[in-house]
Coordinates of C-alpha atoms and ligand atoms in Angstrom, one line a residue:
X1 CA 82.6 110.2 78.0
X2 CA 84.8 111.7 75.3
X3 CA 85.9 109.4 72.5
X4 CA 89.7 109.0 72.2
X5 CA 91.5 108.7 68.9
X6 CA 93.0 105.3 68.4
X7 CA 96.5 106.7 68.7
X8 CA 95.7 107.9 72.2
X9 CA 96.2 105.4 75.1
X10 CA 93.3 105.5 77.5
X11 CA 93.9 106.5 81.1
X12 CA 93.4 103.3 83.0
X13 CA 93.4 105.0 86.4
X14 CA 90.3 107.2 85.6
X15 CA 87.2 106.0 87.5
X16 CA 83.7 105.7 86.2
X17 CA 81.5 108.6 87.5
X18 CA 79.5 107.9 90.6
X19 CA 75.8 107.5 89.8
X20 CA 73.8 110.7 89.9
X21 CA 71.5 109.3 92.7
X22 CA 74.4 109.6 95.2
X23 CA 74.2 113.5 94.9
X24 CA 70.7 113.6 96.5
X25 CA 71.7 111.3 99.3
X26 CA 74.9 113.2 100.0
X27 CA 73.0 116.6 99.9
X28 CA 70.6 115.2 102.5
X29 CA 73.5 114.2 104.8
X30 CA 75.1 117.7 104.3
X31 CA 71.8 119.3 105.4
X32 CA 71.3 117.1 108.4
X33 CA 74.9 116.6 109.4
X34 CA 73.9 113.1 110.2
X35 CA 77.2 111.4 109.2
X36 CA 77.6 108.9 112.1
X37 CA 76.0 105.5 111.5
X38 CA 74.5 105.2 115.0
X39 CA 72.9 108.6 115.3
X40 CA 69.6 107.9 113.5
X41 CA 67.3 105.5 115.4
X42 CA 67.0 103.3 112.3
X43 CA 67.6 103.1 108.5
X44 CA 70.9 105.0 108.5
X45 CA 72.6 104.7 105.1
X46 CA 75.2 102.3 106.5
X47 CA 72.5 100.0 107.9
X48 CA 70.6 100.1 104.6
X49 CA 73.8 99.3 102.7
X50 CA 74.3 96.2 105.0
X51 CA 70.8 94.9 104.4
X52 CA 71.1 95.5 100.6
X53 CA 74.5 93.9 100.4
X54 CA 73.6 90.9 102.4
X55 CA 70.6 90.4 100.2
X56 CA 72.6 90.9 97.0
X57 CA 75.1 88.3 98.0
X58 CA 72.6 85.9 99.5
X59 CA 74.1 86.1 103.0
X60 CA 72.3 86.5 106.3
X61 CA 74.5 89.2 107.7
X62 CA 76.7 92.0 106.5
X63 CA 78.9 94.5 108.4
X64 CA 80.2 97.6 106.7
X65 CA 83.6 98.9 107.9
X66 CA 86.4 101.3 107.0
X67 CA 88.3 98.9 104.6
X68 CA 88.6 95.3 103.4
X69 CA 91.8 95.2 105.6
X70 CA 89.6 96.1 108.6
X71 CA 87.1 93.4 107.6
X72 CA 89.9 90.8 107.4
X73 CA 91.2 91.8 110.8
X74 CA 87.8 91.7 112.4
X75 CA 87.1 88.3 110.8
X76 CA 90.2 86.9 112.4
X77 CA 89.3 88.5 115.8
X78 CA 85.7 87.2 115.4
X79 CA 87.0 83.6 115.1
X80 CA 88.4 84.0 118.6
X81 CA 91.7 82.5 117.7
X82 CA 94.4 82.2 120.4
X83 CA 97.3 84.5 120.4
X84 CA 100.0 83.4 117.9
X85 CA 97.5 81.2 116.0
X86 CA 98.9 80.3 112.6
X87 CA 96.9 81.5 109.6
X88 CA 97.5 80.1 106.2
X89 CA 97.5 82.6 103.4
X90 CA 98.6 82.5 99.7
X91 CA 102.2 83.7 98.9
X92 CA 100.7 85.9 96.2
X93 CA 98.4 88.5 97.6
X94 CA 98.4 92.1 98.7
X95 CA 100.5 93.1 101.7
X96 CA 97.3 94.0 103.5
X97 CA 96.6 90.3 104.0
X98 CA 99.6 89.3 106.0
X99 CA 99.3 92.7 107.7
X100 CA 95.8 91.9 109.0
X101 CA 97.1 88.5 110.3
X102 CA 99.8 90.3 112.3
X103 CA 97.5 93.0 113.5
X104 CA 95.2 90.2 114.9
X105 CA 98.2 88.8 116.9
X106 CA 98.4 85.8 114.6
X107 CA 101.3 84.4 112.6
X108 CA 101.0 84.3 108.7
X109 CA 102.0 81.1 107.1
X110 CA 102.5 81.3 103.3
X111 CA 101.7 78.7 100.7
X112 CA 102.7 78.4 97.1
X113 CA 100.7 79.9 94.3
X114 CA 100.8 78.3 90.8
X115 CA 101.5 79.8 87.4
X116 CA 97.7 80.5 87.0
X117 CA 97.7 82.8 90.1
X118 CA 95.7 80.2 92.1
X119 CA 96.8 78.4 95.3
X120 CA 98.9 75.3 94.7
X121 CA 96.6 72.8 96.4
X122 CA 99.4 70.3 97.2
X123 CA 101.4 72.9 99.2
X124 CA 98.2 74.2 100.8
X125 CA 97.3 70.7 102.0
X126 CA 100.8 70.0 103.2
X127 CA 100.7 73.1 105.4
X128 CA 97.1 72.8 106.6
X129 CA 97.6 70.5 109.6
X130 CA 99.7 73.1 111.2
X131 CA 97.3 76.1 111.1
X132 CA 94.2 77.2 113.0
X133 CA 92.6 79.3 110.2
X134 CA 92.9 80.1 106.5
X135 CA 92.5 83.3 104.5
X136 CA 91.9 82.5 100.8
X137 CA 92.9 85.6 98.9
X138 CA 91.2 85.5 95.5
X139 CA 94.1 87.7 94.2
X140 CA 93.0 90.0 91.3
X141 CA 89.8 88.1 91.3
X142 CA 91.4 84.7 90.4
X143 CA 89.5 82.0 92.2
X144 CA 91.5 79.2 93.7
X145 CA 90.0 75.6 93.7
X146 CA 87.3 76.3 96.3
X147 CA 86.0 72.7 96.1
X148 CA 89.3 71.3 97.1
X149 CA 90.0 74.0 99.7
X150 CA 86.6 73.7 101.4
X151 CA 86.8 69.9 101.5
X152 CA 90.3 69.9 103.0
X153 CA 89.4 72.6 105.6
X154 CA 86.1 71.1 106.5
X155 CA 87.7 67.7 107.2
X156 CA 90.0 69.4 109.7
X157 CA 87.5 71.9 111.1
X158 CA 89.6 74.8 110.0
X159 CA 87.6 78.0 109.4
X160 CA 88.0 79.7 106.0
X161 CA 87.9 83.5 105.5
X162 CA 87.6 84.6 101.9
X163 CA 89.5 87.8 100.9
X164 CA 87.1 88.7 98.1
X165 CA 88.3 92.3 97.9
X166 CA 88.7 92.0 94.1
X167 CA 86.0 89.3 93.5
X168 CA 82.7 91.1 93.9
X169 CA 80.5 89.5 91.3
X170 CA 82.6 86.4 90.7
X171 CA 80.6 83.2 90.7
X172 CA 81.8 79.6 91.7
X173 CA 79.4 76.8 90.8
X174 CA 76.6 79.4 90.6
X175 CA 77.4 80.8 94.1
X176 CA 78.8 84.2 94.9
X177 CA 82.5 84.2 95.9
X178 CA 82.7 85.5 99.4
X179 CA 79.8 83.3 100.6
X180 CA 81.6 80.0 100.5
X181 CA 83.8 80.4 103.6
X182 CA 82.7 81.2 107.1
X183 CA 83.2 84.9 106.3
X184 CA 83.8 86.9 103.1
X185 CA 85.5 90.3 102.9
X186 CA 85.1 92.9 100.2
X187 CA 86.7 96.2 99.4
X188 CA 85.2 99.5 98.2
X189 CA 88.6 101.1 97.5
X190 CA 88.7 103.0 94.2
X191 CA 90.3 100.2 92.2
X192 CA 87.6 97.7 93.0
X193 CA 84.3 97.0 91.3
X194 CA 82.4 99.5 93.6
X195 CA 84.3 102.7 94.4
X196 CA 83.9 104.7 97.6
X197 CA 87.5 105.8 97.8
X198 CA 87.8 103.7 100.9
X199 CA 85.5 101.1 102.6
X200 CA 84.9 97.4 103.1
X201 CA 82.3 95.0 104.1
X202 CA 82.1 91.4 105.5
X203 CA 79.3 88.9 105.0
X204 CA 78.6 85.7 107.0
X205 CA 75.6 83.4 107.9
X206 CA 77.0 83.0 111.4
X207 CA 75.2 85.1 114.0
X208 CA 77.9 84.6 116.6
X209 CA 80.7 85.7 114.2
X210 CA 78.9 88.8 113.0
X211 CA 77.9 89.8 116.6
X212 CA 81.5 89.6 117.7
X213 CA 82.7 91.6 114.6
X214 CA 79.9 94.2 115.0
X215 CA 80.8 94.9 118.6
X216 CA 84.6 95.0 117.9
X217 CA 84.0 97.3 114.9
X218 CA 82.7 99.9 117.4
X219 CA 79.1 99.2 118.3
X220 CA 79.5 100.3 121.8
X221 CA 76.7 100.1 124.5
X222 CA 73.5 99.0 122.8
X223 CA 74.3 100.3 119.3
X224 CA 74.2 96.6 118.1
X225 CA 70.4 96.9 118.3
X226 CA 70.6 98.9 115.0
X227 CA 72.1 95.8 113.2
X228 CA 69.8 93.5 111.4
X229 CA 70.1 90.5 109.1
X230 CA 69.0 90.4 105.5
X231 CA 65.3 91.2 105.1
X232 CA 63.2 88.3 106.3
X233 CA 65.9 87.0 108.7
X234 CA 64.7 85.7 112.0
X235 CA 66.7 88.1 114.3
X236 CA 66.5 86.0 117.5
X237 CA 69.9 84.3 116.9
X238 CA 71.5 87.7 116.4
X239 CA 69.9 89.2 119.6
X240 CA 71.1 86.3 121.6
X241 CA 74.6 86.5 120.2
X242 CA 74.8 90.2 121.0
X243 CA 73.6 89.7 124.5
X244 CA 76.2 87.0 125.0
X245 CA 79.1 89.3 123.9
X246 CA 77.9 92.5 125.5
X247 CA 80.9 94.1 127.3
X248 CA 83.1 91.1 126.6
X249 CA 85.1 92.5 123.7
X250 CA 87.5 95.4 122.9
X251 CA 86.3 98.1 120.5
X252 CA 88.5 98.9 117.5
X253 CA 86.3 101.5 115.9
X254 CA 86.6 100.6 112.3
X255 CA 83.1 101.8 111.4
X256 CA 81.9 103.1 108.0
X257 CA 80.6 106.7 107.7
X258 CA 77.1 107.4 106.2
X259 CA 78.9 109.4 103.5
X260 CA 80.6 106.3 102.2
X261 CA 77.4 104.3 102.3
X262 CA 75.6 107.1 100.3
X263 CA 78.3 106.7 97.6
X264 CA 78.2 102.9 97.6
X265 CA 74.4 102.2 97.6
X266 CA 73.6 103.7 94.2
X267 CA 76.4 101.6 92.7
X268 CA 74.9 98.3 93.8
X269 CA 72.4 98.3 90.9
X270 CA 75.3 99.0 88.5
X271 CA 77.2 95.9 89.6
X272 CA 75.7 93.3 87.2
X273 CA 76.5 95.6 84.2
X274 CA 80.1 96.3 85.4
X275 CA 80.7 92.6 85.9
X276 CA 79.3 91.8 82.4
X277 CA 81.4 94.5 80.7
X278 CA 84.5 93.7 82.7
X279 CA 84.4 90.1 81.7
X280 CA 83.7 90.9 78.0
X281 CA 86.5 93.4 77.9
X282 CA 88.9 91.0 79.6
X283 CA 88.1 88.1 77.3
X284 CA 88.3 90.4 74.2
X285 CA 91.9 91.4 75.1
X286 CA 92.9 88.0 76.3
X287 CA 92.0 86.4 72.9
X288 CA 94.2 88.9 71.2
X289 CA 97.1 88.5 73.6
X290 CA 97.0 84.7 73.5
X291 CA 97.8 84.9 69.7
X292 CA 101.4 85.8 70.8
X293 CA 103.6 82.8 71.4
X294 CA 105.2 84.8 74.2
X295 CA 102.0 85.6 76.1
X296 CA 99.8 83.3 78.1
X297 CA 96.6 84.4 79.8
X298 CA 95.7 81.5 82.1
X299 CA 92.2 80.2 81.7
X300 CA 89.7 80.3 84.5
X301 CA 88.9 77.1 86.4
X302 CA 85.8 75.3 85.1
X303 CA 83.3 76.2 88.0
X304 CA 84.4 79.9 87.9
X305 CA 82.8 82.8 86.2
X306 CA 85.1 85.8 86.6
X307 CA 84.4 89.5 87.2
X308 CA 87.7 91.1 86.2
X309 CA 88.7 94.8 86.1
X310 CA 92.3 94.1 85.2
X311 CA 94.2 91.5 83.2
X312 CA 97.1 89.3 84.2
X313 CA 99.2 87.3 81.8
X314 CA 102.5 85.4 81.9
X315 CA 105.5 86.1 79.6
X316 CA 106.6 82.9 78.0
X317 CA 110.1 81.9 76.8
X318 CA 111.7 85.3 77.4
X319 CA 115.1 86.0 79.0
X320 CA 115.0 88.5 82.0
X321 CA 116.6 91.0 79.7
X322 CA 113.8 90.6 77.2
X323 CA 111.2 90.9 80.0
X324 CA 112.8 94.1 81.1
X325 CA 112.8 95.5 77.6
X326 CA 109.1 94.6 77.2
X327 CA 108.3 96.4 80.4
X328 CA 110.3 99.5 79.3
X329 CA 108.9 99.6 75.8
X330 CA 105.2 99.2 76.8
X331 CA 105.6 102.0 79.3
X332 CA 107.2 104.2 76.6
X333 CA 104.2 103.5 74.4
X334 CA 101.8 104.6 77.2
X335 CA 100.6 101.3 78.8
X336 CA 102.0 100.6 82.3
X337 CA 102.6 96.9 82.7
X338 CA 103.4 95.9 86.2
X339 CA 105.5 92.8 86.5
X340 CA 104.8 91.9 90.1
X341 CA 108.3 90.5 90.9
X342 CA 110.3 93.1 89.0
X343 CA 108.9 96.4 90.1
X344 CA 110.8 97.7 93.1
X345 CA 109.2 97.4 96.6
X346 CA 106.0 95.8 95.1
X347 CA 103.4 95.2 97.8
X348 CA 102.4 91.9 96.2
X349 CA 105.8 90.3 96.2
X350 CA 106.2 88.2 99.4
X351 CA 109.9 89.0 99.8
X352 CA 109.0 92.6 100.5
X353 CA 106.8 91.7 103.5
X354 CA 109.7 92.3 105.8
X355 CA 107.3 93.1 108.7
X356 CA 106.8 89.4 109.1
X357 CA 109.1 87.6 111.6
X358 CA 110.1 85.1 109.0
X359 CA 109.8 85.1 105.2
X360 CA 109.8 81.6 103.7
X361 CA 111.2 80.9 100.2
X362 CA 108.4 80.0 97.8
X363 CA 110.2 79.0 94.5
X364 CA 107.0 78.4 92.5
X365 CA 105.4 81.6 93.6
X366 CA 108.6 83.6 93.0
X367 CA 109.0 82.1 89.4
X368 CA 105.4 83.1 88.7
X369 CA 105.9 86.7 90.0
X370 CA 108.9 87.2 87.8
X371 CA 106.9 86.7 84.6
X372 CA 103.4 87.7 85.6
X373 CA 102.2 91.0 84.2
X374 CA 99.3 93.2 85.4
X375 CA 97.4 95.7 83.4
X376 CA 94.4 97.6 84.7
X377 CA 91.3 97.3 82.5
X378 CA 88.5 99.5 84.0
X379 CA 85.2 98.2 82.8
X380 CA 84.2 101.5 81.1
X381 CA 86.8 101.0 78.3
X382 CA 85.5 100.9 74.8
X383 CA 86.4 98.4 72.1
X384 CA 88.7 100.9 70.3
X385 CA 90.4 101.7 73.6
X386 CA 90.9 98.0 74.3
X387 CA 92.4 97.7 70.8
X388 CA 94.8 100.5 71.5
X389 CA 96.0 98.7 74.7
X390 CA 96.3 95.3 72.9
X391 CA 98.2 96.9 70.0
X392 CA 100.7 98.5 72.4
X393 CA 101.3 95.2 74.2
X394 CA 101.6 93.1 71.0
X395 CA 103.7 95.6 69.0
X396 CA 106.1 96.0 72.0
X397 CA 106.3 92.2 72.2
X398 CA 107.0 92.0 68.4
X399 CA 109.7 94.6 68.6
X400 CA 111.4 93.0 71.6
X401 CA 111.3 89.4 70.2
X402 CA 112.2 90.2 66.6
X403 CA 115.2 92.2 67.7
X404 CA 116.1 89.1 69.8
X405 CA 115.7 86.9 66.7
X406 CA 117.8 89.2 64.5
Ligands
LIG501 C1 92.4 95.8 97.6 C2 92.7 94.5 98.2 C3 92.8 94.4 99.6 C4 92.7 95.6 100.6 O1 91.5 96.3 100.5 P1 91.4 97.7 101.3 O2 89.9 98.0 101.2 O3 92.2 98.7 100.5 O4 91.9 97.5 102.7 C5 93.0 93.2 100.2 N1 93.1 92.1 99.4 C6 93.1 92.1 98.0 C7 93.2 90.9 97.2 C8 92.9 93.4 97.4 O5 92.8 93.4 96.1

């Protein structure tokens, strides 16, 4: 990659190249035309991806689909919830999350999110007795207190779906995020740790849940026979579950194409490096930003080891006018800072989810969104590129706040 001069601001929307190995796999698919996951009798790229991903995460089963949103939708359908079941989700997440709840004929219930971007456990607990399922969205890879959440939900027999779209590689007490709840969902959209343009995958240890999800994803007739667990898994549970659900479920056809799997598979061995670099880059910039009295990068929770590809920070002790000036000045200097609550029609601000029947007021979450900044930090950035970004943010802050003091 070409080295940028320090005065140049790096393009944070530019992706890392796809590993060379993907070319040969794609060329073979071009030759054979075998793009559909169920054409080959076995070992289609999508099936291999599922085995590899399940093994990587330490889960029994994986199902690759068209997006993380599709995975969330199928997870809710797999739980066999009654129509209009209430599903608790955080008030700070991407609009795809309440959308998946509505798509599954359920009703989203929002709970408060604290200043550190994690679920406010007291509000979560207060709303828990009135819901049938929970989606924990680890927004921007920030892990909520999963010890408290799993204990509270287990005591009530409430299933937990993890939206780990942005958490691939994140660890909680040594365990992979996405494997703590009944089902974990991940995204391969371009802004996530593994980039296929589009794509998603769900993992679970529950044969019944995965069998239902597999059939509804579009494994019509006996195509489910091409689904296996992680290597070494005893497949009898799975076979029995498929037999039980044969012809009992509607098909939504949310399958992944072999082309996407061919792009994803060679990226799996890159994950550990990306996670390491992403965390190092994040912490390097966080240390610089935390020097400013007007910036606070919230610390991770103690059991959490993060895998960030962006940074979030709160603006502290600034008027709304100063916040606006900071946003304008950083943009003029070439770094786009998204302030979730300020940018118009933001898909992560709950008051814009007007497709919901009822939008509650969440004062704590709203206050956080009005001061929370978001900057993309692709893991390929070099130290000097990180310095450029940090300098833009800190010098803009200096200009705004010294003008205010004068
Ligand atoms: C990206 C993202 C999604 C949606 O993923 P898609 O694969 O684009 O459907 C859902 N939740 C979170 C937290 C995300 O970051």
